[in-house]
């Protein structure tokens, strides 16, 4: 049987697929054995050539036969879906699915479609593949609870961002001042990441890691077990605050890098694909040059992605991408925050690889809920009447039909007729 070549792998690459189960992530994952025809000009993650590869970067020695069935259309990125159609018509990347890539419009052999087991890859493995083998911009709405996550999935986003500020406000009713504990964040991330782990990935805020290297190690392991695809860890002091508030303070570079090293070591020890995003908040206190120094040091000790929080201008953002290329950077957009508004198109043109909108759900929810409560208080109605938004609409968004199907398929009759 001829080996299957997954979408996005470099031209001239022979690829076999090994389907294994990874207990620590709770889902099946595939390891891709690749033999490039010619060595790449630079490593996909931007690390130096002299650095030893991690165990996850080494070729698999498995002899498991490759899988040669096509993955269902609804679990492919837009580019892969288009390829599977073998269509010649002009295609334009959509922006609502949270993942954009260059779309080929010429007929493509079926062998380039992802294997059928791709939907069982861990979320972390899928995100790692996107970052290392594609050039698209991954756009993520900020989510903070089950409903906001369900809505983001229903709208069509593939990758979600669990915001720490939103989680703190939603779970605790408190401001983002480092009040949420590790247990708070792990519990919320676990719930959101496992709503639909076969089709969606979650990038989660990990704040400072909640302590020193030992604590960080345990935190990373808990995020891995929660099915989180990626996390960012920062250089603020433990009594941190939202990245778009004034008066931030950061730890020394040595302490910051010890956090990154601890996180990297924990990932490698678990043989996990979860992506490590190194965030620096030092721009406000120490300036752009210090940010670059810290991000380069984080990259050199194994961070997969960089995040400079609080750009002071669009020019500064574009400059950071150029100076750190080809290392992928994440852009955090907070409307009405301390940074300029950068659109999805602008971020793509600059070369960012991930873009998160931390307050995309929280701020509109605040506006809508405030308006409804004010109307109820002063007029005696909420204004929802006539909108068609009732219990069933909300419950359908939260998996009502799927839950009823589970019961009926098992022979139960507890919810018979509930979806009518």
CSV table of C-alpha atoms in Angstrom, one decimal:
chain,number,residue,atom,x,y,z
A,1,UNK,CA,0.0,0.0,0.0
A,2,UNK,CA,1.4,3.3,-1.0
A,3,UNK,CA,2.1,5.8,1.9
A,4,UNK,CA,-0.4,8.6,2.4
A,5,UNK,CA,0.8,12.1,2.2
A,6,UNK,CA,-1.2,14.5,4.5
A,7,UNK,CA,-2.1,17.9,3.4
A,8,UNK,CA,0.4,20.6,4.2
A,9,UNK,CA,3.6,18.4,4.2
A,10,UNK,CA,6.4,19.7,2.0
A,11,UNK,CA,6.7,18.6,-1.5
A,12,UNK,CA,8.9,15.6,-2.0
A,13,UNK,CA,8.2,14.2,1.4
A,14,UNK,CA,7.4,10.5,2.0
A,15,UNK,CA,5.0,10.1,4.8
A,16,UNK,CA,3.7,7.1,6.7
A,17,UNK,CA,1.2,7.1,9.5
A,18,UNK,CA,1.3,5.4,12.9
A,19,UNK,CA,-2.0,5.3,14.8
A,20,UNK,CA,-1.5,5.1,18.5
A,21,UNK,CA,-3.3,6.0,21.7
A,22,UNK,CA,-1.8,8.5,24.0
A,23,UNK,CA,-3.1,8.0,27.6
A,24,UNK,CA,-2.1,11.4,28.8
A,25,UNK,CA,-4.2,13.2,26.2
A,26,UNK,CA,-7.1,10.8,26.2
A,27,UNK,CA,-7.5,10.6,22.4
A,28,UNK,CA,-5.9,8.8,19.6
A,29,UNK,CA,-3.0,10.5,17.9
A,30,UNK,CA,-1.0,9.8,14.7
A,31,UNK,CA,2.7,10.2,14.4
A,32,UNK,CA,3.9,11.3,10.9
A,33,UNK,CA,7.2,9.8,9.6
A,34,UNK,CA,8.6,12.3,7.1
A,35,UNK,CA,11.7,12.1,5.0
A,36,UNK,CA,12.3,15.5,3.3
A,37,UNK,CA,13.7,15.3,-0.2
A,38,UNK,CA,15.9,18.2,0.6
A,39,UNK,CA,16.7,19.7,4.1
A,40,UNK,CA,14.6,22.8,4.9
A,41,UNK,CA,16.3,26.1,4.9
A,42,UNK,CA,15.4,26.6,8.6
A,43,UNK,CA,13.6,24.6,11.2
A,44,UNK,CA,9.8,25.0,11.2
A,45,UNK,CA,9.8,26.5,14.7
A,46,UNK,CA,12.7,28.9,14.1
A,47,UNK,CA,15.1,27.2,16.6
A,48,UNK,CA,18.8,27.1,15.8
A,49,UNK,CA,20.2,24.2,13.8
A,50,UNK,CA,22.6,23.4,16.6
A,51,UNK,CA,19.7,22.7,19.1
A,52,UNK,CA,19.0,19.0,19.6
A,53,UNK,CA,15.4,18.1,18.4
A,54,UNK,CA,12.9,17.0,21.0
A,55,UNK,CA,11.6,13.5,21.1
A,56,UNK,CA,8.4,14.6,19.3
A,57,UNK,CA,10.4,15.9,16.3
A,58,UNK,CA,12.2,12.6,15.7
A,59,UNK,CA,10.9,10.3,13.0
A,60,UNK,CA,8.7,7.4,14.1
A,61,UNK,CA,10.0,3.9,13.7
A,62,UNK,CA,6.5,2.3,13.7
A,63,UNK,CA,5.7,-0.4,11.2
A,64,UNK,CA,2.0,0.1,11.4
A,65,UNK,CA,0.4,0.1,7.9
A,66,UNK,CA,-0.7,3.6,6.7
A,67,UNK,CA,-4.3,4.5,6.6
A,68,UNK,CA,-5.6,5.3,3.1
A,69,UNK,CA,-9.2,6.5,3.6
A,70,UNK,CA,-10.2,10.1,3.3
A,71,UNK,CA,-11.2,12.1,6.3
A,72,UNK,CA,-14.7,13.5,6.4
A,73,UNK,CA,-15.1,16.9,4.8
A,74,UNK,CA,-16.3,18.6,8.0
A,75,UNK,CA,-13.1,18.0,9.9
A,76,UNK,CA,-10.7,19.3,7.3
A,77,UNK,CA,-9.3,22.9,7.2
A,78,UNK,CA,-10.7,24.9,4.3
A,79,UNK,CA,-7.7,24.3,2.1
A,80,UNK,CA,-7.9,20.5,2.6
A,81,UNK,CA,-11.6,20.5,2.0
A,82,UNK,CA,-11.1,22.3,-1.2
A,83,UNK,CA,-8.4,19.9,-2.3
A,84,UNK,CA,-10.6,16.9,-1.6
A,85,UNK,CA,-13.3,18.4,-3.9
A,86,UNK,CA,-10.8,18.2,-6.9
A,87,UNK,CA,-12.4,21.5,-8.1
A,88,UNK,CA,-11.0,23.9,-10.6
A,89,UNK,CA,-13.2,26.8,-9.7
A,90,UNK,CA,-11.7,29.9,-8.1
A,91,UNK,CA,-11.8,29.8,-4.3
A,92,UNK,CA,-11.5,32.6,-1.8
A,93,UNK,CA,-10.5,31.8,1.8
A,94,UNK,CA,-13.3,32.4,4.3
A,95,UNK,CA,-12.6,34.3,7.5
A,96,UNK,CA,-15.2,32.9,9.8
A,97,UNK,CA,-13.8,29.4,10.3
A,98,UNK,CA,-10.9,30.6,12.4
A,99,UNK,CA,-8.3,29.0,10.1
A,100,UNK,CA,-7.1,30.5,6.8
A,101,UNK,CA,-4.6,29.0,4.4
A,102,UNK,CA,-3.6,29.3,0.8
A,103,UNK,CA,-6.1,27.3,-1.3
A,104,UNK,CA,-5.0,25.4,-4.4
A,105,UNK,CA,-7.6,25.4,-7.1
A,106,UNK,CA,-6.1,22.8,-9.5
A,107,UNK,CA,-7.2,19.1,-9.3
A,108,UNK,CA,-5.3,17.2,-6.6
A,109,UNK,CA,-4.7,13.5,-6.2
A,110,UNK,CA,-6.8,11.8,-3.5
A,111,UNK,CA,-3.6,10.6,-1.9
A,112,UNK,CA,-2.9,14.1,-0.6
A,113,UNK,CA,-6.0,14.1,1.7
A,114,UNK,CA,-5.5,13.6,5.4
A,115,UNK,CA,-5.9,10.0,6.6
A,116,UNK,CA,-9.3,9.1,8.0
A,117,UNK,CA,-8.0,8.9,11.6
A,118,UNK,CA,-7.1,12.6,11.5
A,119,UNK,CA,-10.2,13.5,13.4
A,120,UNK,CA,-8.8,11.4,16.3
A,121,UNK,CA,-5.6,13.3,16.5
A,122,UNK,CA,-5.2,15.2,19.7
A,123,UNK,CA,-6.0,18.9,19.5
A,124,UNK,CA,-2.4,19.7,20.3
A,125,UNK,CA,-1.1,17.5,17.5
A,126,UNK,CA,-3.5,19.2,15.0
A,127,UNK,CA,-2.5,22.7,16.1
A,128,UNK,CA,1.2,21.7,15.9
A,129,UNK,CA,0.7,20.5,12.4
A,130,UNK,CA,-1.0,23.7,11.4
A,131,UNK,CA,1.9,25.8,12.8
A,132,UNK,CA,4.7,23.7,11.3
A,133,UNK,CA,3.3,22.7,7.9
A,134,UNK,CA,1.0,25.5,6.8
A,135,UNK,CA,1.3,29.3,6.5
A,136,UNK,CA,-2.3,30.3,7.4
A,137,UNK,CA,-3.4,32.7,10.1
A,138,UNK,CA,-5.3,31.0,12.9
A,139,UNK,CA,-8.0,33.4,14.2
A,140,UNK,CA,-9.4,32.6,17.7
A,141,UNK,CA,-12.3,34.3,19.5
A,142,UNK,CA,-12.0,34.7,23.2
A,143,UNK,CA,-14.2,32.3,25.2
A,144,UNK,CA,-14.7,32.1,28.9
A,145,UNK,CA,-17.4,29.6,29.7
A,146,UNK,CA,-19.3,26.7,28.1
A,147,UNK,CA,-21.9,28.9,26.3
A,148,UNK,CA,-19.4,31.3,24.7
A,149,UNK,CA,-17.4,28.3,23.6
A,150,UNK,CA,-20.4,26.6,22.1
A,151,UNK,CA,-21.4,29.7,20.2
A,152,UNK,CA,-17.9,30.1,18.8
A,153,UNK,CA,-18.0,26.5,17.6
A,154,UNK,CA,-21.4,26.9,16.1
A,155,UNK,CA,-20.3,30.0,14.2
A,156,UNK,CA,-17.5,28.0,12.6
A,157,UNK,CA,-14.3,28.7,14.5
A,158,UNK,CA,-11.9,25.8,14.7
A,159,UNK,CA,-9.5,27.2,17.4
A,160,UNK,CA,-10.7,29.0,20.5
A,161,UNK,CA,-8.9,31.0,23.0
A,162,UNK,CA,-9.7,30.7,26.7
A,163,UNK,CA,-9.1,34.1,28.1
A,164,UNK,CA,-7.9,34.5,31.7
A,165,UNK,CA,-9.6,37.8,32.2
A,166,UNK,CA,-12.9,36.4,30.9
A,167,UNK,CA,-12.6,33.3,33.0
A,168,UNK,CA,-11.9,35.3,36.1
A,169,UNK,CA,-14.9,37.6,35.5
A,170,UNK,CA,-17.2,34.7,34.6
A,171,UNK,CA,-16.2,32.2,37.3
A,172,UNK,CA,-15.4,34.5,40.2
A,173,UNK,CA,-17.0,37.8,39.3
A,174,UNK,CA,-13.6,39.5,39.9
A,175,UNK,CA,-11.2,41.7,38.0
A,176,UNK,CA,-8.1,40.1,36.3
A,177,UNK,CA,-5.6,40.7,39.1
A,178,UNK,CA,-4.1,37.2,39.4
A,179,UNK,CA,-7.0,36.1,41.6
A,180,UNK,CA,-7.9,33.0,39.6
A,181,UNK,CA,-6.0,30.0,40.9
A,182,UNK,CA,-4.4,27.2,39.0
A,183,UNK,CA,-7.4,24.9,39.9
A,184,UNK,CA,-9.8,27.5,38.6
A,185,UNK,CA,-8.1,27.8,35.3
A,186,UNK,CA,-7.5,24.1,34.8
A,187,UNK,CA,-11.1,23.3,35.5
A,188,UNK,CA,-12.4,25.8,33.1
A,189,UNK,CA,-9.9,24.8,30.4
A,190,UNK,CA,-10.8,21.2,30.8
A,191,UNK,CA,-14.5,21.8,30.4
A,192,UNK,CA,-14.0,24.0,27.3
A,193,UNK,CA,-11.4,21.9,25.6
A,194,UNK,CA,-13.5,18.7,25.9
A,195,UNK,CA,-16.8,20.0,24.5
A,196,UNK,CA,-15.7,18.8,21.1
A,197,UNK,CA,-12.0,17.9,21.1
A,198,UNK,CA,-12.1,16.0,17.8
A,199,UNK,CA,-12.9,19.1,15.8
A,200,UNK,CA,-11.8,22.1,17.9
A,201,UNK,CA,-8.6,23.2,19.6
A,202,UNK,CA,-8.3,25.4,22.6
A,203,UNK,CA,-5.4,27.8,23.4
A,204,UNK,CA,-5.5,28.7,27.1
A,205,UNK,CA,-4.1,31.4,29.3
A,206,UNK,CA,-1.7,30.0,32.0
A,207,UNK,CA,-0.8,33.4,33.5
A,208,UNK,CA,2.6,33.1,35.3
A,209,UNK,CA,2.4,29.3,35.7
A,210,UNK,CA,1.2,30.0,39.3
A,211,UNK,CA,4.6,29.5,41.0
A,212,UNK,CA,8.1,28.3,40.5
A,213,UNK,CA,9.4,25.5,38.3
A,214,UNK,CA,7.9,22.7,40.4
A,215,UNK,CA,4.5,24.3,40.3
A,216,UNK,CA,4.8,25.1,36.7
A,217,UNK,CA,5.7,21.5,35.9
A,218,UNK,CA,2.5,20.3,37.5
A,219,UNK,CA,0.4,23.0,35.9
A,220,UNK,CA,1.6,22.0,32.4
A,221,UNK,CA,0.9,18.4,33.1
A,222,UNK,CA,-2.7,19.3,34.1
A,223,UNK,CA,-3.2,21.4,31.0
A,224,UNK,CA,-2.0,18.4,28.9
A,225,UNK,CA,-4.4,16.1,30.6
A,226,UNK,CA,-7.2,18.6,30.1
A,227,UNK,CA,-6.7,18.3,26.2
A,228,UNK,CA,-5.5,21.9,25.9
A,229,UNK,CA,-3.7,22.4,22.5
A,230,UNK,CA,-1.5,25.3,23.6
A,231,UNK,CA,-0.9,27.7,26.5
A,232,UNK,CA,0.9,31.0,27.1
A,233,UNK,CA,3.0,31.7,30.1
A,234,UNK,CA,4.3,35.2,30.9
A,235,UNK,CA,6.9,37.2,32.8
A,236,UNK,CA,4.7,39.2,35.1
A,237,UNK,CA,5.1,39.0,38.8
A,238,UNK,CA,2.8,36.5,40.6
A,239,UNK,CA,0.5,39.4,41.7
A,240,UNK,CA,-0.1,40.0,38.0
A,241,UNK,CA,-2.8,42.0,36.2
A,242,UNK,CA,-4.5,42.1,32.8
A,243,UNK,CA,-2.0,42.9,30.1
A,244,UNK,CA,-3.9,46.0,29.2
A,245,UNK,CA,-3.9,47.7,32.6
A,246,UNK,CA,-1.3,50.2,33.7
A,247,UNK,CA,1.5,49.6,36.2
A,248,UNK,CA,2.6,46.1,35.2
A,249,UNK,CA,5.7,44.7,36.7
A,250,UNK,CA,7.8,41.8,35.3
A,251,UNK,CA,10.3,39.4,36.8
A,252,UNK,CA,13.9,39.3,35.8
A,253,UNK,CA,14.9,37.6,32.5
A,254,UNK,CA,16.5,34.8,34.4
A,255,UNK,CA,13.3,34.0,36.3
A,256,UNK,CA,11.2,34.3,33.1
A,257,UNK,CA,13.5,31.9,31.3
A,258,UNK,CA,13.3,29.4,34.2
A,259,UNK,CA,9.6,29.4,33.7
A,260,UNK,CA,9.9,28.6,30.0
A,261,UNK,CA,12.5,25.9,30.7
A,262,UNK,CA,10.3,24.3,33.3
A,263,UNK,CA,7.3,24.3,30.9
A,264,UNK,CA,9.4,22.9,28.1
A,265,UNK,CA,10.8,20.1,30.2
A,266,UNK,CA,7.4,19.1,31.4
A,267,UNK,CA,6.1,18.9,27.9
A,268,UNK,CA,9.1,16.8,26.8
A,269,UNK,CA,8.7,14.5,29.8
A,270,UNK,CA,5.1,13.8,28.9
A,271,UNK,CA,6.0,13.4,25.2
A,272,UNK,CA,3.2,15.8,24.4
A,273,UNK,CA,2.5,18.0,21.4
A,274,UNK,CA,0.9,20.9,23.4
A,275,UNK,CA,2.4,24.1,22.1
A,276,UNK,CA,4.3,26.4,24.4
A,277,UNK,CA,3.7,30.1,23.8
A,278,UNK,CA,6.2,32.4,25.5
A,279,UNK,CA,4.6,35.8,26.4
A,280,UNK,CA,6.4,38.9,27.6
A,281,UNK,CA,4.7,41.9,29.2
A,282,UNK,CA,7.9,43.8,29.5
A,283,UNK,CA,7.2,46.4,26.8
A,284,UNK,CA,5.3,48.7,29.2
A,285,UNK,CA,8.0,48.7,31.8
A,286,UNK,CA,11.3,48.0,30.0
A,287,UNK,CA,10.7,48.7,26.3
A,288,UNK,CA,10.7,46.9,22.9
A,289,UNK,CA,14.4,45.9,22.9
A,290,UNK,CA,14.0,44.1,26.2
A,291,UNK,CA,11.0,42.3,24.8
A,292,UNK,CA,13.0,41.1,21.8
A,293,UNK,CA,15.8,39.9,24.1
A,294,UNK,CA,13.4,37.9,26.2
A,295,UNK,CA,11.5,36.4,23.3
A,296,UNK,CA,14.8,35.3,21.6
A,297,UNK,CA,15.9,33.7,24.9
A,298,UNK,CA,12.6,31.9,25.3
A,299,UNK,CA,12.8,30.7,21.7
A,300,UNK,CA,16.3,29.4,22.3
A,301,UNK,CA,15.2,27.2,25.3
A,302,UNK,CA,12.3,25.7,23.4
A,303,UNK,CA,9.2,27.9,23.2
A,304,UNK,CA,7.2,27.1,20.1
A,305,UNK,CA,5.5,30.5,19.6
A,306,UNK,CA,6.1,34.0,20.9
A,307,UNK,CA,3.7,36.6,22.2
A,308,UNK,CA,4.6,40.3,22.8
A,309,UNK,CA,1.8,41.7,24.8
A,310,UNK,CA,1.0,45.4,24.5
A,311,UNK,CA,2.4,46.6,21.1
A,312,UNK,CA,2.6,50.4,21.1
A,313,UNK,CA,2.1,50.8,17.3
A,314,UNK,CA,1.3,48.8,14.2
A,315,UNK,CA,4.8,49.4,13.0
A,316,UNK,CA,6.2,47.8,16.2
A,317,UNK,CA,4.1,44.8,15.6
A,318,UNK,CA,5.2,44.3,12.0
A,319,UNK,CA,8.8,44.9,13.1
A,320,UNK,CA,8.6,42.1,15.7
A,321,UNK,CA,7.4,39.6,13.1
A,322,UNK,CA,10.2,40.5,10.8
A,323,UNK,CA,12.9,40.4,13.4
A,324,UNK,CA,11.8,37.0,14.9
A,325,UNK,CA,11.0,35.3,11.6
A,326,UNK,CA,10.5,32.4,10.9
A,327,UNK,CA,9.5,31.8,14.5
A,328,UNK,CA,5.7,32.1,14.7
A,329,UNK,CA,4.2,35.0,16.7
A,330,UNK,CA,0.8,35.3,18.3
A,331,UNK,CA,-1.1,38.7,18.3
A,332,UNK,CA,-3.5,39.5,21.1
A,333,UNK,CA,-6.1,42.1,20.2
A,334,UNK,CA,-8.0,43.8,22.9
A,335,UNK,CA,-10.4,46.5,21.6
A,336,UNK,CA,-10.2,49.7,23.6
A,337,UNK,CA,-7.1,48.4,25.3
A,338,UNK,CA,-3.5,49.8,25.3
A,339,UNK,CA,-2.6,48.6,21.8
A,340,UNK,CA,-3.7,49.8,18.4
A,341,UNK,CA,-6.5,47.9,16.6
A,342,UNK,CA,-5.0,45.6,14.0
A,343,UNK,CA,-7.4,43.8,11.7
A,344,UNK,CA,-7.3,40.2,10.6
A,345,UNK,CA,-6.1,41.2,7.1
A,346,UNK,CA,-3.4,43.4,8.5
A,347,UNK,CA,-2.2,40.7,10.9
A,348,UNK,CA,-2.0,38.2,8.0
A,349,UNK,CA,-0.1,40.6,5.9
A,350,UNK,CA,2.4,41.3,8.7
A,351,UNK,CA,3.0,37.5,9.0
A,352,UNK,CA,1.4,36.7,12.4
A,353,UNK,CA,0.5,33.0,12.7
A,354,UNK,CA,-2.1,33.1,15.5
A,355,UNK,CA,-4.5,36.0,16.4
A,356,UNK,CA,-6.6,36.0,19.5
A,357,UNK,CA,-9.5,38.4,20.3
A,358,UNK,CA,-9.6,38.1,24.1
A,359,UNK,CA,-12.7,40.3,24.7
A,360,UNK,CA,-14.6,39.2,21.6
A,361,UNK,CA,-17.2,37.4,23.7
A,362,UNK,CA,-16.9,39.1,27.1
A,363,UNK,CA,-17.4,42.7,26.0
A,364,UNK,CA,-20.5,42.1,23.7
A,365,UNK,CA,-22.0,39.9,26.5
A,366,UNK,CA,-21.6,42.8,29.0
A,367,UNK,CA,-23.3,45.2,26.6
A,368,UNK,CA,-26.2,42.9,25.8
A,369,UNK,CA,-26.8,41.7,29.3
A,370,UNK,CA,-26.6,45.2,30.7
A,371,UNK,CA,-29.2,46.4,28.1
A,372,UNK,CA,-31.6,43.6,28.9
A,373,UNK,CA,-31.4,44.0,32.7
A,374,UNK,CA,-31.8,47.8,32.4
A,375,UNK,CA,-34.9,47.3,30.2
A,376,UNK,CA,-36.3,44.8,32.7
A,377,UNK,CA,-35.7,47.1,35.6
A,378,UNK,CA,-37.2,50.2,34.0
A,379,UNK,CA,-39.8,48.8,31.6
A,380,UNK,CA,-40.7,45.4,33.1
A,381,UNK,CA,-39.6,43.4,30.0
A,382,UNK,CA,-36.3,42.1,28.7
A,383,UNK,CA,-36.9,42.8,25.0
A,384,UNK,CA,-36.3,39.1,24.1
A,385,UNK,CA,-39.9,38.5,23.2
A,386,UNK,CA,-40.2,38.3,19.4
A,387,UNK,CA,-36.6,37.4,18.8
A,388,UNK,CA,-37.3,33.7,18.6
A,389,UNK,CA,-34.5,33.0,21.2
A,390,UNK,CA,-36.0,30.6,23.7
A,391,UNK,CA,-34.8,27.7,25.8
A,392,UNK,CA,-34.7,25.2,22.9
A,393,UNK,CA,-32.5,27.5,20.7
A,394,UNK,CA,-30.0,27.9,23.5
A,395,UNK,CA,-30.1,24.2,24.4
A,396,UNK,CA,-29.6,23.2,20.8
A,397,UNK,CA,-26.5,25.3,20.8
A,398,UNK,CA,-25.3,23.4,23.9
A,399,UNK,CA,-25.7,19.9,22.4
A,400,UNK,CA,-29.4,19.1,23.1
A,401,UNK,CA,-29.8,17.0,19.9
A,402,UNK,CA,-26.5,15.2,20.5
A,403,UNK,CA,-27.4,14.3,24.1
A,404,UNK,CA,-30.9,13.0,23.0
A,405,UNK,CA,-29.3,10.9,20.3
A,406,UNK,CA,-26.9,9.3,22.8
A,407,UNK,CA,-29.9,8.3,25.0
A,408,UNK,CA,-31.9,6.9,22.1
A,409,UNK,CA,-29.0,5.0,20.5
A,410,UNK,CA,-28.4,3.3,23.8
A,411,UNK,CA,-32.1,2.2,23.9
A,412,UNK,CA,-33.2,4.8,26.4
A,413,UNK,CA,-36.6,6.6,26.2
A,414,UNK,CA,-36.0,9.3,28.8
A,415,UNK,CA,-35.9,12.1,26.3
A,416,UNK,CA,-38.0,10.7,23.5
A,417,UNK,CA,-39.7,13.5,21.5
A,418,UNK,CA,-37.7,16.2,23.3
A,419,UNK,CA,-36.2,17.6,20.1
A,420,UNK,CA,-39.5,18.0,18.2
